[in-house]
Amino acid sequence: MSQPKVIVKVHFMDSSTRAFAIDANATADALLRTVIERIELREHQCFALFERKDNWERCLDPEERPAELQKAWAKEASPSQGSAPGEKTFEEPHFLFKKKIFIRDDEKEMEDPIAKHHLYIQAVSNVISSDYPCLPEEAIKLAGLQAHIVYGDYNATTFQPGFLTNTNDIRKFVPVHLINTKKPAEWEAAIFREHQKHHKKNKDEAKALYLGIVKRWPFYGTTFYPPCKSQNNGRKIPSKVIIGVNAEGILLLKPRDKACEREPISTHPFTEICSWASSSNTFAFEFGTNTEATKYTFATTQGAIIAQTIQTYIDILVDMLTNGADETTDSTATATSMGSEGEEGEV
């Protein structure tokens, strides 16, 4: 007897969505495989499904059931979706498909047009949201490439003053931390001047150029977690910090200032991290040597998720050291997840 089907909508990093019919008891892993097959993604090992809720994200565990999560969202939703004036609003919960793990050697992904496209739209999202802060000159270069990818070759007849500003589309091309530093018409004129430089480039080439710029930035590939409170970590660590994790290690940063920038506090390469642990309300890690280590502890409900990301990167690095960098891609598919409360890890 066939099981009833449930319609699940998956969002992508360019705000597009696709609907998928799945069994009511289908797992997140089954949905992920369905998405990968439907979009014809060959190099899929570093991509994952996330639950985005209350403006934060978490990677779905393979055995979770998306249909049950959707039911839980419906129960949690208030009868009225409206908000009082001045009240902070949150987007509706949804599933998000994007890249989870970033490693330096991504040549195979860049050779897959579908993977390259998803890398590109994720980079654009991070640039526009200022998760990857940049200088105005860099923002204009990227916006010119983005305009070429979206609209094709520059045409003076089409791209008249007001083309981007009259519809407020200018905000889709300029990072949020920079948008108010110039008048909209100034941004538009600068973007179109840059756009003209890419005449006759194909879209794949333009996407590769865009990614080539962004990949040079220090925050590229970093997953940031909500601000958390420092717990007895001494004067060097502020009372509130942002934790970031990437292929190199753990980053501690100050929360965004008025310019939307995150100031680095310290960086801790995986080679210097001795251990880490999480509970339902904390995340902690030790760095230094086994005989002389320093421990940092933070109050956060994201502890298990942070630990899971670290464990995934550690598994990849261990596999690289054991089997060679050529097998890195395979290691990402079998990396161990660490998401249970109170679990610990060691390098």
PDB file of C-alpha atoms in Angstrom, residues 5 18 41 57 86 106 112 119 148 169 181 195 199 206 221 234 236-237 246 264 270-271 279 290 293 300 306:
ATOM      1  CA  LYS A   5       2.367  12.094  -0.274  1.00  0.00           C
ATOM      2  CA  ARG A  18      10.721  24.175  -5.845  1.00  0.00           C
ATOM      3  CA  LEU A  41      23.665  18.218  -9.326  1.00  0.00           C
ATOM      4  CA  GLU A  57      19.574  28.043  10.396  1.00  0.00           C
ATOM      5  CA  GLY A  86       7.738  48.506  15.353  1.00  0.00           C
ATOM      6  CA  ASP A 106      36.644  22.705  -5.106  1.00  0.00           C
ATOM      7  CA  ASP A 112      29.898  21.069 -12.652  1.00  0.00           C
ATOM      8  CA  LEU A 119      28.077  28.301  -5.231  1.00  0.00           C
ATOM      9  CA  HIS A 148      25.808  40.713 -16.665  1.00  0.00           C
ATOM     10  CA  ASP A 169      16.236  46.411  -7.499  1.00  0.00           C
ATOM     11  CA  THR A 181      26.997  55.354   1.451  1.00  0.00           C
ATOM     12  CA  HIS A 195      28.626  45.939 -16.518  1.00  0.00           C
ATOM     13  CA  HIS A 199      30.410  42.321 -23.120  1.00  0.00           C
ATOM     14  CA  ALA A 206      31.134  35.584 -15.239  1.00  0.00           C
ATOM     15  CA  GLY A 221      33.063  29.658   3.550  1.00  0.00           C
ATOM     16  CA  GLY A 234      38.749  36.770  30.926  1.00  0.00           C
ATOM     17  CA  LYS A 236      40.412  39.445  26.300  1.00  0.00           C
ATOM     18  CA  ILE A 237      36.992  38.111  25.286  1.00  0.00           C
ATOM     19  CA  ASN A 246      35.411  27.213   8.539  1.00  0.00           C
ATOM     20  CA  PRO A 264      37.859  39.703  14.596  1.00  0.00           C
ATOM     21  CA  PHE A 270      42.254  23.237  14.127  1.00  0.00           C
ATOM     22  CA  THR A 271      45.926  22.370  14.611  1.00  0.00           C
ATOM     23  CA  SER A 279      25.448  20.881  25.869  1.00  0.00           C
ATOM     24  CA  ASN A 290      47.749  19.032  26.109  1.00  0.00           C
ATOM     25  CA  ALA A 293      45.593  24.618  27.269  1.00  0.00           C
ATOM     26  CA  THR A 300      24.459  29.313  23.377  1.00  0.00           C
ATOM     27  CA  ILE A 306      28.643  24.256  16.184  1.00  0.00           C
TER      28      ILE A 306
END
